[in-house]
Tab-separated table of C-alpha atoms in Angstrom:
chain	number	residue	atom	x	y	z
A	107	MET	CA	-13.334	20.954	26.197
A	108	GLU	CA	-16.587	19.108	26.281
A	109	THR	CA	-17.322	15.937	23.089
A	110	ILE	CA	-20.381	16.430	20.736
A	111	VAL	CA	-19.920	13.863	18.617
A	112	GLN	CA	-17.800	10.752	18.809
A	113	VAL	CA	-17.626	8.065	16.380
A	114	GLU	CA	-15.092	5.437	15.975
A	115	GLY	CA	-15.340	2.630	12.766
A	116	LEU	CA	-18.044	3.308	11.344
A	117	ARG	CA	-18.822	1.665	8.484
A	118	LYS	CA	-22.425	1.875	5.693
A	119	VAL	CA	-22.299	-0.683	3.203
A	120	TYR	CA	-24.838	-0.838	0.636
A	121	GLY	CA	-24.349	-4.341	-2.185
A	122	ALA	CA	-21.307	-3.439	-3.108
A	123	THR	CA	-20.464	-0.035	-2.828
A	124	VAL	CA	-19.046	0.990	0.883
A	125	ALA	CA	-20.724	4.598	1.443
A	126	VAL	CA	-18.410	4.405	4.245
A	127	ASP	CA	-15.236	3.259	5.949
A	128	GLY	CA	-14.343	2.461	9.008
A	129	ILE	CA	-14.285	6.191	9.689
A	130	SER	CA	-13.736	7.997	13.400
A	131	PHE	CA	-13.471	11.016	14.187
A	132	ALA	CA	-15.033	13.537	17.480
A	133	VAL	CA	-16.264	17.013	17.169
A	134	ASP	CA	-15.784	19.395	20.009
A	135	GLU	CA	-17.863	21.687	21.921
A	136	GLY	CA	-18.918	25.447	20.087
A	137	GLU	CA	-17.361	24.281	17.492
A	138	ILE	CA	-18.347	24.278	13.402
A	139	PHE	CA	-17.227	20.872	11.500
A	140	GLY	CA	-17.373	20.832	8.968
A	141	MET	CA	-17.341	18.084	6.055
A	142	VAL	CA	-16.444	17.732	2.479
A	143	GLY	CA	-15.939	15.114	0.015
A	144	PRO	CA	-16.913	14.784	-3.750
A	145	ASN	CA	-20.403	12.794	-4.710
A	146	GLY	CA	-20.328	9.267	-3.864
A	147	ALA	CA	-17.824	10.378	-0.969
A	148	GLY	CA	-20.024	9.591	1.847
A	149	LYS	CA	-20.782	12.406	3.343
A	150	THR	CA	-24.739	12.797	3.722
A	151	THR	CA	-24.773	8.733	4.774
A	152	THR	CA	-21.567	9.647	7.761
A	153	ILE	CA	-24.551	12.337	8.585
A	154	GLU	CA	-27.227	10.534	8.417
A	155	CYS	CA	-25.758	8.111	10.492
A	156	LEU	CA	-24.950	10.656	13.593
A	157	GLU	CA	-28.628	11.598	13.004
A	158	GLY	CA	-29.776	8.153	13.615
A	159	LEU	CA	-31.718	8.112	10.415
A	160	ARG	CA	-29.667	5.704	8.844
A	161	LYS	CA	-28.256	2.710	10.379
A	162	PRO	CA	-24.441	2.148	10.877
A	163	ASP	CA	-23.425	-1.507	9.793
A	164	SER	CA	-20.467	-1.982	12.052
A	165	GLY	CA	-18.939	0.973	14.769
A	166	THR	CA	-19.951	3.069	16.849
A	167	VAL	CA	-21.753	6.772	17.068
A	168	ARG	CA	-22.017	8.957	20.128
A	169	VAL	CA	-24.561	12.205	19.680
A	170	LEU	CA	-24.676	13.798	23.022
A	171	GLY	CA	-23.151	10.624	24.649
A	172	VAL	CA	-26.798	8.603	23.643
A	173	ASP	CA	-26.289	6.214	20.799
A	174	PRO	CA	-28.855	7.371	17.532
A	175	GLN	CA	-30.475	4.378	17.311
A	176	LEU	CA	-31.443	3.572	20.424
A	177	GLU	CA	-32.350	6.630	21.802
A	178	GLY	CA	-33.500	8.475	18.262
A	179	GLN	CA	-36.317	9.885	19.919
A	180	THR	CA	-34.600	11.651	22.882
A	181	LEU	CA	-31.884	12.531	20.621
A	182	CYS	CA	-34.541	14.624	18.374
A	183	LEU	CA	-35.238	16.366	20.778
A	184	ARG	CA	-32.253	18.013	21.489
A	185	THR	CA	-30.425	18.476	18.384
A	186	GLY	CA	-31.777	20.673	14.996
A	187	MET	CA	-30.806	18.707	11.728
A	188	GLN	CA	-31.455	20.718	8.444
A	189	LEU	CA	-32.045	17.860	5.432
A	190	GLN	CA	-30.017	18.082	2.084
A	191	GLN	CA	-33.852	17.522	0.515
A	192	SER	CA	-35.929	19.450	2.491
A	193	ASN	CA	-39.791	21.169	1.399
A	194	LEU	CA	-43.007	22.541	3.307
A	195	GLN	CA	-46.419	21.767	1.452
A	196	ASP	CA	-46.615	25.047	-1.078
A	197	ARG	CA	-49.453	26.838	1.072
A	198	MET	CA	-48.310	26.552	4.090
A	199	LYS	CA	-47.636	30.155	5.442
A	200	VAL	CA	-44.784	30.491	6.561
A	201	TRP	CA	-45.664	31.157	10.244
A	202	GLU	CA	-47.844	28.488	9.910
A	203	ALA	CA	-44.875	26.317	9.757
A	204	LEU	CA	-42.941	27.867	12.802
A	205	ASP	CA	-46.021	27.415	14.991
A	206	LEU	CA	-46.620	24.060	14.182
A	207	TYR	CA	-43.269	22.555	14.706
A	208	ALA	CA	-43.018	24.604	17.376
A	209	SER	CA	-46.032	22.459	18.789
A	210	PHE	CA	-43.773	19.169	18.844
A	211	TYR	CA	-41.458	20.323	21.305
A	212	PRO	CA	-41.743	20.638	24.985
A	213	LYS	CA	-39.354	24.009	25.833
A	214	ALA	CA	-39.155	25.002	21.923
A	215	ALA	CA	-37.460	28.159	20.984
A	216	ASP	CA	-40.236	30.861	21.108
A	217	TRP	CA	-40.239	31.040	16.806
A	218	LYS	CA	-41.781	34.810	16.970
A	219	VAL	CA	-38.234	35.285	18.181
A	220	LEU	CA	-36.463	33.135	15.533
A	221	LEU	CA	-38.757	35.264	12.662
A	222	ALA	CA	-36.937	38.440	13.351
A	223	GLN	CA	-33.583	36.641	14.331
A	224	LEU	CA	-32.993	35.426	10.489
A	225	GLY	CA	-35.420	38.210	8.794
A	226	LEU	CA	-37.917	36.803	7.810
A	227	GLU	CA	-40.779	38.407	9.768
A	228	GLU	CA	-41.573	40.479	6.509
A	229	LYS	CA	-42.959	37.198	4.403
A	230	ARG	CA	-44.726	35.897	7.846
A	231	ASN	CA	-48.058	35.832	5.375
A	232	ALA	CA	-46.401	34.553	2.654
A	233	PRO	CA	-46.716	30.618	1.661
A	234	PHE	CA	-43.454	28.553	0.886
A	235	SER	CA	-43.927	28.689	-2.529
A	236	LYS	CA	-43.204	32.104	-2.900
A	237	LEU	CA	-40.303	32.313	-0.950
A	238	SER	CA	-37.293	32.697	-2.356
A	239	GLY	CA	-34.306	30.235	-2.197
A	240	GLY	CA	-32.118	32.159	0.595
A	241	GLN	CA	-35.743	33.099	1.877
A	242	LYS	CA	-36.478	29.182	2.450
A	243	GLN	CA	-33.287	27.939	3.637
A	244	ARG	CA	-33.427	31.047	6.510
A	245	LEU	CA	-36.951	28.854	6.961
A	246	PHE	CA	-35.719	25.676	7.403
A	247	ILE	CA	-32.992	27.666	9.385
A	248	ALA	CA	-34.889	28.449	11.925
A	249	LEU	CA	-36.952	25.225	11.561
A	250	ALA	CA	-33.527	23.536	12.902
A	251	LEU	CA	-33.032	25.509	15.769
A	252	LEU	CA	-37.129	25.622	17.393
A	253	PRO	CA	-35.549	22.972	20.049
A	254	ASP	CA	-32.725	25.334	21.046
A	255	PRO	CA	-30.604	22.655	20.572
A	256	PRO	CA	-26.729	22.558	21.698
A	257	LEU	CA	-26.019	20.516	18.310
A	258	VAL	CA	-27.093	21.736	14.751
A	259	PHE	CA	-26.843	19.696	11.576
A	260	LEU	CA	-26.719	21.154	8.039
A	261	ASP	CA	-26.623	19.142	5.121
A	262	GLU	CA	-26.011	21.178	1.976
A	263	LEU	CA	-27.124	24.348	3.506
A	264	THR	CA	-26.266	26.606	0.799
A	265	THR	CA	-26.313	24.308	-2.511
A	266	GLY	CA	-29.038	26.656	-5.025
A	267	LEU	CA	-28.185	29.575	-3.286
A	268	ASP	CA	-26.963	33.112	-5.851
A	269	PRO	CA	-23.483	34.376	-4.194
A	270	GLN	CA	-25.481	37.256	-2.085
A	271	ALA	CA	-27.959	34.341	-0.721
A	272	ARG	CA	-24.660	32.184	0.133
A	273	HIS	CA	-22.601	35.200	2.082
A	274	VAL	CA	-25.652	35.954	4.021
A	275	THR	CA	-26.481	32.541	4.912
A	276	TRP	CA	-22.596	32.337	6.122
A	277	ASP	CA	-23.851	35.109	8.398
A	278	LEU	CA	-26.473	33.361	9.869
A	279	VAL	CA	-24.282	30.158	10.701
A	280	ARG	CA	-22.252	32.573	12.401
A	281	GLU	CA	-24.364	33.345	14.568
A	282	VAL	CA	-26.165	30.257	15.519
A	283	ARG	CA	-22.625	29.181	16.665
A	284	GLY	CA	-22.671	32.906	18.536
A	285	ARG	CA	-25.263	31.475	20.358
A	286	GLY	CA	-22.882	28.197	22.015
A	287	LYS	CA	-24.450	26.545	19.162
A	288	THR	CA	-22.144	23.226	18.094
A	289	ILE	CA	-22.425	22.891	14.705
A	290	PHE	CA	-21.834	19.991	11.937
A	291	MET	CA	-21.793	20.631	8.276
A	292	THR	CA	-21.682	18.836	5.010
A	293	THR	CA	-20.583	21.008	2.382
A	294	HIS	CA	-19.296	21.216	-1.649
A	295	PHE	CA	-17.946	24.261	-1.707
A	296	MET	CA	-14.736	24.292	0.060
A	297	GLU	CA	-14.586	28.403	0.002
A	298	GLU	CA	-17.852	27.595	2.165
A	299	ALA	CA	-16.145	25.380	4.844
A	300	GLU	CA	-12.319	26.894	4.688
A	301	LYS	CA	-14.563	30.702	5.553
A	302	LEU	CA	-16.625	29.187	8.158
A	303	CYS	CA	-15.435	25.752	10.165
A	304	ASP	CA	-12.888	25.656	13.061
A	305	ARG	CA	-11.843	22.003	11.587
A	306	VAL	CA	-12.387	20.347	8.127
A	307	ALA	CA	-12.463	16.575	7.325
A	308	ILE	CA	-11.856	15.406	3.382
A	309	LEU	CA	-13.685	12.511	2.486
A	310	ASP	CA	-13.257	10.372	-0.177
A	311	HIS	CA	-14.209	6.632	-1.657
A	312	GLY	CA	-15.593	6.608	2.080
A	313	LYS	CA	-12.551	7.060	3.783
A	314	ILE	CA	-11.065	10.633	5.797
A	315	VAL	CA	-7.985	12.119	4.036
A	316	ALA	CA	-7.286	14.418	5.913
A	317	LEU	CA	-9.206	15.991	9.806
A	318	ASP	CA	-7.610	19.256	10.881
A	319	THR	CA	-7.817	23.334	10.475
A	320	PRO	CA	-8.352	24.730	6.902
A	321	ALA	CA	-5.379	27.128	7.553
A	322	ASN	CA	-2.976	23.578	8.523
A	323	LEU	CA	-4.593	21.509	5.336
A	324	ILE	CA	-3.039	24.927	3.429
A	325	SER	CA	0.159	25.505	5.147
A	326	ASN	CA	0.672	21.954	5.572
A	327	LEU	CA	0.025	20.787	1.280
A	328	GLY	CA	3.635	23.125	0.027
A	329	ALA	CA	1.111	24.748	-2.501
A	330	GLU	CA	2.339	26.417	-5.338
A	331	GLU	CA	2.087	29.939	-5.479
A	332	ARG	CA	0.429	31.181	-8.673
A	333	VAL	CA	0.752	34.283	-11.327
A	334	VAL	CA	-2.140	34.888	-13.243
A	335	PHE	CA	-2.748	37.647	-16.400
A	336	SER	CA	-4.177	37.454	-19.581
A	337	VAL	CA	-2.207	38.506	-23.427
A	338	ASP	CA	-3.480	38.829	-26.872
A	339	GLY	CA	-2.139	36.243	-29.129
A	340	ASN	CA	0.421	33.381	-28.104
A	341	LEU	CA	3.275	33.996	-25.145
A	342	PRO	CA	6.411	33.247	-26.965
A	343	GLU	CA	8.609	30.726	-26.629
A	344	ALA	CA	11.331	32.922	-25.627
A	345	PHE	CA	9.213	33.412	-21.796
A	346	THR	CA	8.758	30.332	-21.417
A	347	GLN	CA	12.130	29.305	-22.371
A	348	ALA	CA	13.475	32.262	-19.523
A	349	LEU	CA	11.814	31.110	-16.658
A	350	SER	CA	13.769	30.035	-13.727
A	351	SER	CA	13.967	25.959	-12.769
A	352	GLY	CA	9.945	24.498	-10.989
A	353	SER	CA	7.888	27.226	-12.055
A	354	ARG	CA	5.485	25.819	-14.920
A	355	LEU	CA	3.653	27.183	-17.547
A	356	GLU	CA	-0.130	26.849	-18.006
A	357	VAL	CA	-1.889	27.864	-20.637
A	358	GLN	CA	-5.926	27.951	-21.448
A	359	GLY	CA	-6.629	30.342	-24.753
A	360	GLU	CA	-5.518	34.481	-22.887
A	361	ARG	CA	-5.369	32.914	-19.666
A	362	VAL	CA	-1.917	32.196	-18.667
A	363	VAL	CA	-1.352	30.697	-15.190
A	364	VAL	CA	2.697	30.434	-14.260
A	365	HIS	CA	2.644	28.483	-10.703
A	366	GLY	CA	5.942	28.688	-8.413
A	367	LYS	CA	6.993	26.985	-5.085
A	368	ASN	CA	6.294	29.351	-2.107
A	369	GLY	CA	9.309	30.503	-0.541
A	370	ARG	CA	11.744	31.817	-3.312
A	371	GLN	CA	14.153	34.031	-3.181
A	372	VAL	CA	13.334	36.498	-5.983
A	373	PRO	CA	9.116	36.449	-5.470
A	374	LEU	CA	7.229	34.455	-8.747
A	375	VAL	CA	5.396	38.119	-9.283
A	376	ALA	CA	8.163	39.973	-9.343
A	377	GLU	CA	9.859	37.299	-12.192
A	378	VAL	CA	6.994	37.644	-14.335
A	379	VAL	CA	6.730	41.322	-14.613
A	380	SER	CA	9.789	41.180	-14.811
A	381	LEU	CA	9.975	38.587	-17.726
A	382	LEU	CA	6.776	40.267	-19.532
A	383	SER	CA	8.360	43.702	-19.924
A	384	THR	CA	12.126	42.214	-20.975
A	385	HIS	CA	9.686	40.253	-23.493
A	386	GLY	CA	7.469	43.455	-24.607
A	387	ILE	CA	4.566	41.139	-23.916
A	388	ARG	CA	1.089	43.256	-22.845
A	389	PHE	CA	-0.776	41.765	-20.183
A	390	ARG	CA	-3.659	42.831	-19.505
A	391	ASP	CA	-6.270	41.462	-15.550
A	392	LEU	CA	-2.369	40.358	-13.359
A	393	ARG	CA	-2.687	39.243	-9.944
A	394	THR	CA	-1.648	36.996	-7.186
A	395	GLU	CA	-3.091	33.448	-5.926
A	396	GLN	CA	-1.932	31.261	-2.667
A	397	PRO	CA	-2.510	28.268	-2.409
A	398	ASN	CA	-6.363	27.696	-0.798
A	399	LEU	CA	-8.512	24.639	0.810
A	400	GLU	CA	-9.459	23.655	-3.248
A	401	ASP	CA	-6.546	23.202	-3.797
A	402	VAL	CA	-5.573	20.779	-1.162
A	403	PHE	CA	-8.986	19.186	-1.953
A	404	LEU	CA	-8.306	18.574	-5.430
A	405	ASN	CA	-5.272	17.508	-4.409
A	406	LEU	CA	-6.214	14.940	-1.612
A	407	THR	CA	-9.096	13.670	-4.274
A	408	GLY	CA	-8.169	14.023	-7.384
A	409	ARG	CA	-10.070	16.497	-10.873
A	410	GLU	CA	-11.846	13.840	-12.529
A	411	MET	CA	-15.600	14.153	-12.423
A	412	ARG	CA	-17.809	12.145	-9.766
A	413	GLU	CA	-21.440	11.831	-10.301
């Protein structure tokens, strides 16, 4: 399988701030490669170095076999880019934007076909300012696909979208990969990375702290399973004391979370339900939760807020 992106020792510094601290990774042809991390972790700086929009201070970057700094013009014709912050003139119509951007490429894809494939035909004559957030994102995906590129960069694609628009956009990303494209994406949403990406790099303080498939990252965490339920009033002390060794209780108002290691002889949910019944505790909305990529992310990067 061909290597589409090769990064070795990439470093970028702004004054006293080390945005990207000597990271190395590769992206293979045909995969969806995701990069996640807290605010300020270095995701956008990394993707902008790959796109040729920022110059690394050190390290080597090869995208489709070329150096983005030396052959940026060539790379622009062979990659599609959806930037974290994109905009068009308010009164520019959808078809006008596609027609204009298509003129920039010597062998542009048929924008009328993209218009149909991305569900924008009904908005063909709508001005940009009248599009919903999801429709704007679909338009930006269409613009990124105009050069018919083998590699597409998607930077925080679904930020600000409602859940319905987010899921529609996920389907579009899968469809783009289905056309044989390679996708490099950054995201704040762990569910998005878990559902879409073949491999995920977790970035923190400018370093890659983990890189693997979502399934392997979750499996290697050895995380706890959880039983979640709600009660009226306080849990009796006897319930807490009766929990088996290794179980941990977390109370958030009426919401109760019992944590326990996977692979127990007696399933955690069976123990919890038995204890609730034994102590006559009325409960509701009981469910189990398995470890996910968000657990991995929080375990590696911490739970404190970042600005």
